[in-house]
Short mmCIF file of C-alpha atoms in Angstrom, two decimals:
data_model
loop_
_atom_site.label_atom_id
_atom_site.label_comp_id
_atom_site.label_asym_id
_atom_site.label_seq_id
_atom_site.Cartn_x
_atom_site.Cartn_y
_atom_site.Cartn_z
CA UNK A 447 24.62 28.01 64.57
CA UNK A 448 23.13 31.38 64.76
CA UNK A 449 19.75 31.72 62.59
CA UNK A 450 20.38 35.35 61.76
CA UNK A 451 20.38 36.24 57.92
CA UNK A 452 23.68 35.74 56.11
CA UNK A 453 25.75 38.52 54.53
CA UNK A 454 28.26 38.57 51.76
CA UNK A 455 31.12 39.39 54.24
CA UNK A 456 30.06 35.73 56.30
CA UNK A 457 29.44 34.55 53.00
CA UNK A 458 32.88 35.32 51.64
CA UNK A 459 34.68 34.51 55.05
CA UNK A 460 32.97 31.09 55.40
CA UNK A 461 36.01 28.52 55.94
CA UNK A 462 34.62 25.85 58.18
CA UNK A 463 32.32 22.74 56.78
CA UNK A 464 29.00 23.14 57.51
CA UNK A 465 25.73 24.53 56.89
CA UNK A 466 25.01 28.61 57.16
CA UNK A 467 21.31 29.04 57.10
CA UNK A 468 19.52 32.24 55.93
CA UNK A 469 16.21 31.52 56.34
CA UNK A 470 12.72 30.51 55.08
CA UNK A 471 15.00 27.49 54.03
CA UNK A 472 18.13 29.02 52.25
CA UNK A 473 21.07 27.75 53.32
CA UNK A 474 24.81 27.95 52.41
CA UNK A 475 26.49 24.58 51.98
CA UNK A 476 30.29 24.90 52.64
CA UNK A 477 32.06 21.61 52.36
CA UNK A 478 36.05 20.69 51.42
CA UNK A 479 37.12 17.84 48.66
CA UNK A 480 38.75 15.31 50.76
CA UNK A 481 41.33 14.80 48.31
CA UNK A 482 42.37 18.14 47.89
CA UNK A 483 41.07 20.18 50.16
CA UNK A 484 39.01 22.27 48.00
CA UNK A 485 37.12 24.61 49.61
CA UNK A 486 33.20 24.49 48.41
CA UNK A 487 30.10 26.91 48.71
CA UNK A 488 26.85 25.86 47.12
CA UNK A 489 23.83 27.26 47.89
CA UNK A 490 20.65 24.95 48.71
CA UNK A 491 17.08 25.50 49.19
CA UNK A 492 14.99 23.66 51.67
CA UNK A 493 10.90 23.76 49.95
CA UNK A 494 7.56 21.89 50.90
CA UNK A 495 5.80 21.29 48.07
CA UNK A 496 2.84 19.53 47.58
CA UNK A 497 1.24 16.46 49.34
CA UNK A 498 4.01 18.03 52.09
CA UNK A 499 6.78 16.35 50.35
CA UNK A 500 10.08 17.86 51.03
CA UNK A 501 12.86 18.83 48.63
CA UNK A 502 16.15 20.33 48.08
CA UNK A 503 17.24 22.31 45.61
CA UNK A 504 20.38 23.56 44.31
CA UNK A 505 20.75 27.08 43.37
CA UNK A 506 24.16 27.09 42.22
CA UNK A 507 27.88 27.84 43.71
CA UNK A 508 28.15 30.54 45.98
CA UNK A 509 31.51 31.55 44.09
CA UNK A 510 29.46 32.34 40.92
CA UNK A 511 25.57 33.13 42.70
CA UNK A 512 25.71 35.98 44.70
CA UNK A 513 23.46 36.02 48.38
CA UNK A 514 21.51 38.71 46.37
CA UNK A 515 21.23 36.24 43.15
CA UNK A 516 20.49 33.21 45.61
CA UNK A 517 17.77 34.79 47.62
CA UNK A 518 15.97 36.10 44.15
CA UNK A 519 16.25 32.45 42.96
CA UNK A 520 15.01 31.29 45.95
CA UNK A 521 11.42 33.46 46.13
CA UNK A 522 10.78 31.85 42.77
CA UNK A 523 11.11 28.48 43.77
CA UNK A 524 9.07 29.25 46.85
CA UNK A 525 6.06 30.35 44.93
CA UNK A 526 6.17 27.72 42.40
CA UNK A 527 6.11 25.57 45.55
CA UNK A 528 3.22 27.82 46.70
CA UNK A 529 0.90 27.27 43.32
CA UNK A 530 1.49 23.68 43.56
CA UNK A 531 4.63 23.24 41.13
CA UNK A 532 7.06 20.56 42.23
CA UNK A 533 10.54 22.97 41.35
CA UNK A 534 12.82 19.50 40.70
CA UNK A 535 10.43 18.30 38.19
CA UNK A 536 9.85 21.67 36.67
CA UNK A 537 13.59 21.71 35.86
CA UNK A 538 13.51 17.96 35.00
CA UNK A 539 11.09 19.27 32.20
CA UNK A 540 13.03 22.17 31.63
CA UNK A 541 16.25 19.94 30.68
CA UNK A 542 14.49 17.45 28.30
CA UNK A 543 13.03 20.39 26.41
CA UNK A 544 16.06 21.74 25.72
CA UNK A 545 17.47 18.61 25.06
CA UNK A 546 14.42 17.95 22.65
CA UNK A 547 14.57 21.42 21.09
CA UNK A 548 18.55 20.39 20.73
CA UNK A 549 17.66 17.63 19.01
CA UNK A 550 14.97 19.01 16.41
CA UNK A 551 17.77 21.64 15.34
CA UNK A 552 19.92 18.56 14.03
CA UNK A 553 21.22 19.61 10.56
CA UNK A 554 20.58 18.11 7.26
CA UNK A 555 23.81 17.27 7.42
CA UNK A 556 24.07 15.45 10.81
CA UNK A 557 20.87 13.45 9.86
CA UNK A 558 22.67 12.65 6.26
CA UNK A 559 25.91 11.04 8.22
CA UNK A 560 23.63 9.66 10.76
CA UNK A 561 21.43 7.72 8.44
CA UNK A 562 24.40 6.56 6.13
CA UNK A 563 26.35 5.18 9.40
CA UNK A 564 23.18 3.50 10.28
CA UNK A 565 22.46 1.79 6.78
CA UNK A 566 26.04 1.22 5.09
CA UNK A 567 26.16 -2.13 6.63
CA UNK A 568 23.18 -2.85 4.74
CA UNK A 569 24.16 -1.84 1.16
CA UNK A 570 25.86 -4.74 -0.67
CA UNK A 571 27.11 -2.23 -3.46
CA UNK A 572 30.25 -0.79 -2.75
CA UNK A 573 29.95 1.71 -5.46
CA UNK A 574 26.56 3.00 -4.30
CA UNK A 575 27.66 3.51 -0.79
CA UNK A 576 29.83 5.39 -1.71
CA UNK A 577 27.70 7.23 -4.08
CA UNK A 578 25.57 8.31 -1.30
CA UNK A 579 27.93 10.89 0.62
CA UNK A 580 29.82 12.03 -2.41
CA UNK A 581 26.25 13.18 -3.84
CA UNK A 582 25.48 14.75 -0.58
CA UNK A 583 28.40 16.57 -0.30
CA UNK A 584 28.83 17.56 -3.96
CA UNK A 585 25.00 19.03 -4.24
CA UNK A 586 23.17 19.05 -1.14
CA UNK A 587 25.58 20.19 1.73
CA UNK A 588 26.74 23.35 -0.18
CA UNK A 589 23.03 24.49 -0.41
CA UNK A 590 21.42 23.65 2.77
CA UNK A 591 23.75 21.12 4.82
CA UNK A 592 24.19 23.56 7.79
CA UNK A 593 20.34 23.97 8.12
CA UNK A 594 18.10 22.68 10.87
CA UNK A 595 16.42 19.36 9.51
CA UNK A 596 13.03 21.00 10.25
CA UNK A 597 13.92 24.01 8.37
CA UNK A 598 14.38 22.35 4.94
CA UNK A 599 11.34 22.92 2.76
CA UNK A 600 10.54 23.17 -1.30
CA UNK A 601 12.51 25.85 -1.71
CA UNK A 602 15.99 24.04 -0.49
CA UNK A 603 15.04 21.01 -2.52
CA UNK A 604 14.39 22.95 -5.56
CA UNK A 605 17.70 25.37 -5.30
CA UNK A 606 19.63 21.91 -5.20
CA UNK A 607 17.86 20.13 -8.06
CA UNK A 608 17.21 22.80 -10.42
CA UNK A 609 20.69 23.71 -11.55
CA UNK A 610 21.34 19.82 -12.68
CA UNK A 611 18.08 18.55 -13.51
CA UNK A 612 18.28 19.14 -17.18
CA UNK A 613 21.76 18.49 -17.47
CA UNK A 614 22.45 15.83 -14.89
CA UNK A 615 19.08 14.06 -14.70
CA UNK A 616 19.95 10.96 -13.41
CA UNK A 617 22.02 11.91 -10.72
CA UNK A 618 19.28 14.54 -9.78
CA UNK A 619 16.31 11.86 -10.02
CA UNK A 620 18.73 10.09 -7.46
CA UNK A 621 19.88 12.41 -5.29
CA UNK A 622 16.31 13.64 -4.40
CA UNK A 623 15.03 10.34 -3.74
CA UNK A 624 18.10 10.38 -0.97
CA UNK A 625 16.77 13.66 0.49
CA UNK A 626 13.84 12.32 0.48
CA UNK A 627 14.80 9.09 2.43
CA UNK A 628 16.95 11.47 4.52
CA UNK A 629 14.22 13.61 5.43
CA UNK A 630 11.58 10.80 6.07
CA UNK A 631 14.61 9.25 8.77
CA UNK A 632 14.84 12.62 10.01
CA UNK A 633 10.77 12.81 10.39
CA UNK A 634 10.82 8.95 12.38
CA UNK A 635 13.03 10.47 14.47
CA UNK A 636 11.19 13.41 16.00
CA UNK A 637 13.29 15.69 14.64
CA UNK A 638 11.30 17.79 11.39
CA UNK A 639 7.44 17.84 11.33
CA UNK A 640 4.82 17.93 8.56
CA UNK A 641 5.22 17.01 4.64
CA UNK A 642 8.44 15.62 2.91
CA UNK A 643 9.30 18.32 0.73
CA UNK A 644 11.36 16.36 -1.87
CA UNK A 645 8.39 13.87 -2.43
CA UNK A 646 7.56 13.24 -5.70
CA UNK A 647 4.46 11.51 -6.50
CA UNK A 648 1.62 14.55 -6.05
CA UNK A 649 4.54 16.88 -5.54
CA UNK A 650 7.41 18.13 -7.07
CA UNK A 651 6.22 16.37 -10.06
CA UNK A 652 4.19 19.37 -10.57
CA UNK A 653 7.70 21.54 -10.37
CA UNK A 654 10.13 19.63 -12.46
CA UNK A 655 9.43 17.84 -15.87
CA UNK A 656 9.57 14.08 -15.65
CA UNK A 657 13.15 12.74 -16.47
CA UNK A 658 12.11 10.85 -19.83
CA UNK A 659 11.42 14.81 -21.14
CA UNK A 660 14.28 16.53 -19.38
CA UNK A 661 16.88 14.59 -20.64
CA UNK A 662 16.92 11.35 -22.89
CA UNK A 663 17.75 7.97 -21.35
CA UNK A 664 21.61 7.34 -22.94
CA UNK A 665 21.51 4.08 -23.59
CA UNK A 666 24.87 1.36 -23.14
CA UNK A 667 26.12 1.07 -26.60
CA UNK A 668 25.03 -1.87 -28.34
CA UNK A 669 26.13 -3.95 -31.09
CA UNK A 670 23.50 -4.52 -33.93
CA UNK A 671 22.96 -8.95 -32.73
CA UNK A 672 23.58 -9.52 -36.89
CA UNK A 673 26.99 -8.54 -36.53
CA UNK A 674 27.82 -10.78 -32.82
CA UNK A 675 29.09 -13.86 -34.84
CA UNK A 676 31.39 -12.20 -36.29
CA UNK A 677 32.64 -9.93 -33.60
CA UNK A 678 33.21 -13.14 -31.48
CA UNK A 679 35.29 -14.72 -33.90
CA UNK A 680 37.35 -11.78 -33.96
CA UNK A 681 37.39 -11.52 -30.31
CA UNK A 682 38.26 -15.32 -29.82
CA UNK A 683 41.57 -14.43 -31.54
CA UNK A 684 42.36 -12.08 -28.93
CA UNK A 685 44.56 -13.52 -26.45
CA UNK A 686 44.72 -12.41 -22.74
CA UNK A 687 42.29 -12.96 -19.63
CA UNK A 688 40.39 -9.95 -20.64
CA UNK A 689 39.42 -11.46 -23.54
CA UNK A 690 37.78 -14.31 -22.19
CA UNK A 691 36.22 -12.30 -19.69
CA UNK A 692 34.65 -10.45 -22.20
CA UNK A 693 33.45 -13.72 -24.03
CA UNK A 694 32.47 -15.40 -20.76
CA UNK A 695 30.27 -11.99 -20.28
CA UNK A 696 28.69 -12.25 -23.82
CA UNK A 697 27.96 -15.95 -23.57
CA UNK A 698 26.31 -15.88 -20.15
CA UNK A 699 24.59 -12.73 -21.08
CA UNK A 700 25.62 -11.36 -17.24
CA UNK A 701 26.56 -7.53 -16.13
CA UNK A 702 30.51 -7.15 -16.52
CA UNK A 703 30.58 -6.90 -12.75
CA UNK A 704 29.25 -10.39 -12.31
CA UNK A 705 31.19 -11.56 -14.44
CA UNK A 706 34.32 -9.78 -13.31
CA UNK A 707 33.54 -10.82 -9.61
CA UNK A 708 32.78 -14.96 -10.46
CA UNK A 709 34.47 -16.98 -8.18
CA UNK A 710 35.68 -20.80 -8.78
CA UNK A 711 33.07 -21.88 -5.33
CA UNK A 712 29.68 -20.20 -7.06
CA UNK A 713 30.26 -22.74 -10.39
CA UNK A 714 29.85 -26.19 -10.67
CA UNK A 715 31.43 -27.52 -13.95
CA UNK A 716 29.60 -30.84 -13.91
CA UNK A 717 25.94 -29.36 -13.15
CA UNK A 718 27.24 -26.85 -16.10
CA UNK A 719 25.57 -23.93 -13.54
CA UNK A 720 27.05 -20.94 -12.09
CA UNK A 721 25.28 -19.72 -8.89
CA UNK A 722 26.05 -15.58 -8.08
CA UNK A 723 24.56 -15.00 -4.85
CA UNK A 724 22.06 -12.00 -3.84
CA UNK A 725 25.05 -9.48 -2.08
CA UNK A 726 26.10 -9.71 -5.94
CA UNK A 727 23.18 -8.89 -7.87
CA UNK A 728 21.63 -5.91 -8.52
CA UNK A 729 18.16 -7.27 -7.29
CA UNK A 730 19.45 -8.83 -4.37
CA UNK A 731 18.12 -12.08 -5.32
CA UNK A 732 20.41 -15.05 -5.84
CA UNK A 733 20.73 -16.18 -9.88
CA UNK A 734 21.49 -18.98 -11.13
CA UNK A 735 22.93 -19.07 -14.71
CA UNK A 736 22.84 -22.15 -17.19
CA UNK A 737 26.32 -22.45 -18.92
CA UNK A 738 25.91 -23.20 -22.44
CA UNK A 739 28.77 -25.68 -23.74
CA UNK A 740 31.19 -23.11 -24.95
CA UNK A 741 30.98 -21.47 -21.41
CA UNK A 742 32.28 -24.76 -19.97
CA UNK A 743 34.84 -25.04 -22.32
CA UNK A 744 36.02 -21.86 -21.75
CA UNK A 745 36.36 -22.07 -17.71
CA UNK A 746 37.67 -25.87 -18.20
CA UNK A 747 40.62 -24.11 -20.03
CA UNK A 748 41.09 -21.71 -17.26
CA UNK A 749 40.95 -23.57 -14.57
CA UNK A 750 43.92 -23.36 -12.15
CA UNK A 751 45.91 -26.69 -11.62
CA UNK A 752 45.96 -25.68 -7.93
CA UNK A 753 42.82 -25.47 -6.03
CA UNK A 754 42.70 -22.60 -3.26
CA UNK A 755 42.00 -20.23 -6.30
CA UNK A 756 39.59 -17.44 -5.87
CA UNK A 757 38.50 -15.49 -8.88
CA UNK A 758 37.67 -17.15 -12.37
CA UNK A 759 39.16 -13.71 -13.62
CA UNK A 760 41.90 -12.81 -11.13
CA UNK A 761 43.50 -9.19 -11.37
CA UNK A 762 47.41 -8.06 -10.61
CA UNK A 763 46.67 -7.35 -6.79
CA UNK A 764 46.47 -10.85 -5.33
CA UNK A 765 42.84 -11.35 -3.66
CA UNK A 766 41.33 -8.98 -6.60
CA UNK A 767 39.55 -9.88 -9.63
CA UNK A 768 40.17 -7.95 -12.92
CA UNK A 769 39.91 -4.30 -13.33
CA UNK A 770 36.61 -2.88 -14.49
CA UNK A 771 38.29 -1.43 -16.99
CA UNK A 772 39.61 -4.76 -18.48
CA UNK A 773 37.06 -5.54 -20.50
CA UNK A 774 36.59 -1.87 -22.12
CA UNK A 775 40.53 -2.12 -23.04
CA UNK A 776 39.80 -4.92 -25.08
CA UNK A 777 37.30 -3.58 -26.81
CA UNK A 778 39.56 -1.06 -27.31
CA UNK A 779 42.27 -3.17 -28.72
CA UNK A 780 39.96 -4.50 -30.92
CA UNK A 781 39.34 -0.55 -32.70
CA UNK A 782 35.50 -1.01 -30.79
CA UNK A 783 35.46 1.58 -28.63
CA UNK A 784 31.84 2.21 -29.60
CA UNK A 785 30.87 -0.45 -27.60
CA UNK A 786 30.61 -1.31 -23.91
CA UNK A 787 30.55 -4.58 -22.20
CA UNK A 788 26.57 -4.27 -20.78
CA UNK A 789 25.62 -3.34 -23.81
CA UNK A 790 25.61 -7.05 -25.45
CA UNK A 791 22.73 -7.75 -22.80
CA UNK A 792 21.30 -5.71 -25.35
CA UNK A 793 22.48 -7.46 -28.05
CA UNK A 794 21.11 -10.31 -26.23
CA UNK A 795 17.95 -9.24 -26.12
CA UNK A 796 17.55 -7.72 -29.54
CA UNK A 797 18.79 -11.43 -30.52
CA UNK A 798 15.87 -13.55 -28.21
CA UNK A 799 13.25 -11.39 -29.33
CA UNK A 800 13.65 -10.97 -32.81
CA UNK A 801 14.90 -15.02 -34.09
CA UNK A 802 13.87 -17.40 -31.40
CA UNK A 803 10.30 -18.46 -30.33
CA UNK A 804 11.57 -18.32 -26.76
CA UNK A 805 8.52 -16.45 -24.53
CA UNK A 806 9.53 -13.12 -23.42
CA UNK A 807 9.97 -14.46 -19.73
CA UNK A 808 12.36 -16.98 -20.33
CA UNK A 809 15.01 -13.91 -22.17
CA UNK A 810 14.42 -11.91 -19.39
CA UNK A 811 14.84 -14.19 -16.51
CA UNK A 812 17.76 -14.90 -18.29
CA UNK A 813 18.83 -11.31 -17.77
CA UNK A 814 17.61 -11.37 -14.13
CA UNK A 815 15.26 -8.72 -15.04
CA UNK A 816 12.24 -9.01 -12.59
CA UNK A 817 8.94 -9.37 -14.88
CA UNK A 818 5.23 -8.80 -14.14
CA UNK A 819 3.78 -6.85 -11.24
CA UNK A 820 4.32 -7.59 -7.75
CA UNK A 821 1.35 -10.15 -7.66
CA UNK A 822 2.21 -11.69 -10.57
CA UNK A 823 5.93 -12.31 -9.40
CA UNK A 824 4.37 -13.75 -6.16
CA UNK A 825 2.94 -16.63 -7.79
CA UNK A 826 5.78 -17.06 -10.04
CA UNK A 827 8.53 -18.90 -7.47
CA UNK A 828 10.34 -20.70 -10.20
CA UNK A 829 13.60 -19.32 -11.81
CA UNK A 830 12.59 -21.19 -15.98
CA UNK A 831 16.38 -23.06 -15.10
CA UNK A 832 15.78 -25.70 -18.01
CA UNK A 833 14.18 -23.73 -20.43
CA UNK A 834 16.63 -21.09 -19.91
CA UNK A 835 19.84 -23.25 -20.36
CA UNK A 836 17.85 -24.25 -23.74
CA UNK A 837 17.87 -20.33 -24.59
CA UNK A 838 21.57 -20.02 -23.74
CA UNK A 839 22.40 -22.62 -25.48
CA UNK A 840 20.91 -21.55 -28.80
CA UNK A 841 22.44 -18.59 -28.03
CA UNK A 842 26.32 -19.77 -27.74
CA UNK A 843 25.41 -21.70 -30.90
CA UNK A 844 24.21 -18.35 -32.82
CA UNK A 845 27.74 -16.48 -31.41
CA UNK A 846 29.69 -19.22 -32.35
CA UNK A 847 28.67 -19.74 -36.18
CA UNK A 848 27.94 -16.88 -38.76
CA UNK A 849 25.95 -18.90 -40.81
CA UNK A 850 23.12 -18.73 -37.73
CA UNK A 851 22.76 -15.48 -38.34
CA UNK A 852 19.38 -15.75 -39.91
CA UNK A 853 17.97 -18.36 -38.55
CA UNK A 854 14.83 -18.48 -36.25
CA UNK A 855 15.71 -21.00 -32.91
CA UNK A 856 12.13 -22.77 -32.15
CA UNK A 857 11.16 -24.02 -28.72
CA UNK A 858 11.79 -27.45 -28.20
CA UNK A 859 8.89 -29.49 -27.97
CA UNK A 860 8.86 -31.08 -24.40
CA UNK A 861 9.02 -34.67 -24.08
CA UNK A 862 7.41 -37.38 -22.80
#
C-alpha cells in the first residue's frame, strides 16, 4: 500500500479490508462483519511510549471521526506519549473517574432503596420494614430524594424534620435516626464525604428541642391494677377466642403480638413454659415465660383434638393467627374502649411494684425489659425462670380473686 497521506475522498471510497496508513502511525482500519457483511472504518493509532513499549489506540469510527478530527486526536496522544504519559492508561483513569464521580452523585434516594434491599432480610419485624420506605417516601423523598447523597447537609435534614417535629415527634425522632443510618451507609460506601448531618448527639440536639419537651410521651392506656380482678371476671364471661386471647395476654403479662403469634410447638404444657423465640421479640432475645396455673388451664381447654395445629389463637385465613384488632374489639364489646391490650403490662407493673416484695428485676424480666447497663447485663446470664413463675403466679392468683386486691404477695423464703 502506498504511504502517501489519506484524504476524505480515499477515506470515504475505502471498500476493501485492510489497513490505509496516514502516517506518523495513523492508520485507517477497514474491516467487514463476517456475518453480515458490514462494512467497518475505525481509526487506530500506532504510539511508543515509554520504556519503548508499543500501543494501539483507538480513535473512534471513521463514519462518526472525521480524517481532520482523527489527525487532531492523534497529535494529542502523540505528545502525551512524548511527556511520558502512557495514553491507554490515561483513559483507563479517565473511565474510573467518571465512573467514581457517577457513583458519588448517587441520590438519597438510590442509597435509601439500596440500603433497605441490603438489610430487609435482616429485620424480623414485618411492620418496621415496612415502616422504613413508607417514612422515606412520605417525608424525606419529597424534600431532598432526587439530591446527590453528598449534597445533603443540615439544611435538608432540618426542612424534613421541622414541619413534624412538634407534632409528629416520634415518627420524626425515627425517621432521622434512618437518615442518619442512610447517610452513614452512603459515607462506607465512598459516596458523600465529611460529617453526618442528621447526627444527633453534639449536633442537631443544639437545633431541635429534645422529644420529652416537644411533645409528651402518650402513654398505652392503662387500667388502674385495683380494678384488674374485677375486669377479668367480667372478661371471663365473654365468650369467643378473642377473649381468651386477651386473658392469655393479661395473665402472661406478654405484648398482644406475642401473644397473638404463640404457636402450639413454642409451649410445653407439662414444663408449664412457653418459649417465644428471638425473630419474635422486640429485643431479639429468646423469652421464656412461666405459665401460672390458670394459663395452663386456659390452653388445656383450647387445645385442638388434632395435632398438626399451628396457632394457639388461629384467625379466619387458614395459616394466620388472629387479627390485631381482635383483642381491641373485645375490649370494645366489653364498653372499654379506654383501654388497650399493652397497656395491662402496665397494669402489671403498677401491680409488682406497689403489693409484692418481688425485686424490681424479677417484674421486669418478666416483661422482657432489659435492666442495668451494658456491663451489668453482661454478668447477669440468667433469665430469674423460678422466681419469676413465683411472680406470675401470685399474679394469676391476684386477677383471679377480688378479695386479693389489697394484699401485699411476700417472697418466698427459699428452701433448704
Amino acid at each position: 500500500m502506498a504511504r502517501e497521506k489519506l484524504t476524505d475522498r480515499v477515506v470515504k471510497q475505502a471498500r476493501k479490508p485492510g489497513v490505509l496508513i496516514d502516517g506518523a502511525g495513523l492508520r485507517l482500519r477497514v474491516s467487514a462483519n463476517p456475518k453480515t457483511g458490514e462494512l467497518r472504518k475505525s481509526w487506530v493509532l500506532r504510539l511508543t511510549v515509554r520504556d519503548g513499549e508499543e500501543r494501539e489506540v483507538g480513535l473512534g469510527s471513521a463514519f462518526d471521526v472525521s480524517l481532520a478530527e482523527a489527525r487532531q486526536r492523534a497529535t494529542v496522544l502523540r505528545q502525551q506519549a512524548r511527556d511520558g504519559i502512557d495514553p491507554l492508561a490515561a483513559r483507563a483513569d479517565a473511565r474510573a473517574s467518571k465512573a467514581a464521580e457517577a457513583a458519588r452523585a448517587m441520590s438519597f434516594k438510590q442509597c435509601a432503596e439500596a440500603y433497605i434491599a441490603a438489610h430487609r432480610s435482616t429485620w424480623k419485624n414485618a411492620k418496621h420494614a415496612a415502616q422504613w420506605p413508607a417514612t422515606l417516601a412520605a417525608y424525606v423523598y419529597p424534600v431532598c430524594g432526587d439530591a446527590p447523597v453528598g449534597a445533603i447537609d443540615q439544611a435538608m435534614v432540618m426542612k424534613v424534620l421541622d414541619p413534624i417535629w412538634a407534632t409528629k415527634t416520634e415518627t420524626a425522632s425515627r425517621l432521622r435516626g434512618r437518615i442518619e443510618t442512610v447517610l452513614d451507609w452512603a459515607s462506607v460506601r465512598g459516596f458523600r464525604q465529611g460529617e453526618n448531618p442528621a447526627r444527633w448527639r453534639g449536633h442537631l440536639e443544639r437545633a431541635l428541642p429534645p422529644r420529652s419537651k416537644a411533645q409528651k410521651v402518650k402513654h398505652h392506656p392503662a387500667l388502674p391494677y385495683v380494678e384488674l380482678p374485677a375486669f377479668m371476671e367480667l372478661l371471663r364471661s365473654q365468650e369467643g377466642l378473642s377473649a381468651r386471647a386477651l386473658e392469655y395476654c393479661i395473665l402472661t403479662a406478654t405484648r398482644s403480638s406475642e401473644t397473638l403469634d404463640a404457636r402450639w410447638a413454642e409451649i410445653n404444657l407439662g414444663e408449664a413454659a412457653w418459649t417465644i423465640p428471638a425473630e419474635r421479640m422486640k429485643a431479639g432475645k429468646t423469652h421464656r415465660v412461666p405459665l401460672a396455673p390458670e394459663a395452663v388451664a386456659l390452653l388445656r381447654a383450647l387445645k385442638p383434638s388434632k395435632p398438626g395445629a399451628e396457632f394457639v389463637f388461629p384467625g379466619a385465613k387458614a395459616g394466620r393467627p388472629l387479627s390485631n384488632m381482635a383483642m381491641l374489639m373485645t375490649l370494645r364489646r366489653m364498653e372499654r374502649a379506654d383501654l388497650t391490650a399493652h397497656g395491662f403490662r402496665s397494669t402489671f407493673r403498677d401491680w409488682a411494684a406497689e403489693r409484692t416484695a418481688f425485686a424490681r428485676e424479677v417484674a421486669e424480666a418478666a416483661l422482657a425489659h432489659a435492666v442495668g447497663d451494658a456491663t451489668e447485663r453482661a454478668y447477669a446470664r440468667g433469665d430469674l425462670f423460678d422466681k419469676r413463675r413465683k411472680l406470675m403466679e401470685a399474679w394469676a392468683g391476684y386477677c383471679a380473686s377480688p378479695a386479693s386486691a389489697g394484699e401485699v404477695v411476700a417472697l418466698r423464703k427459699p428452701t433448704g
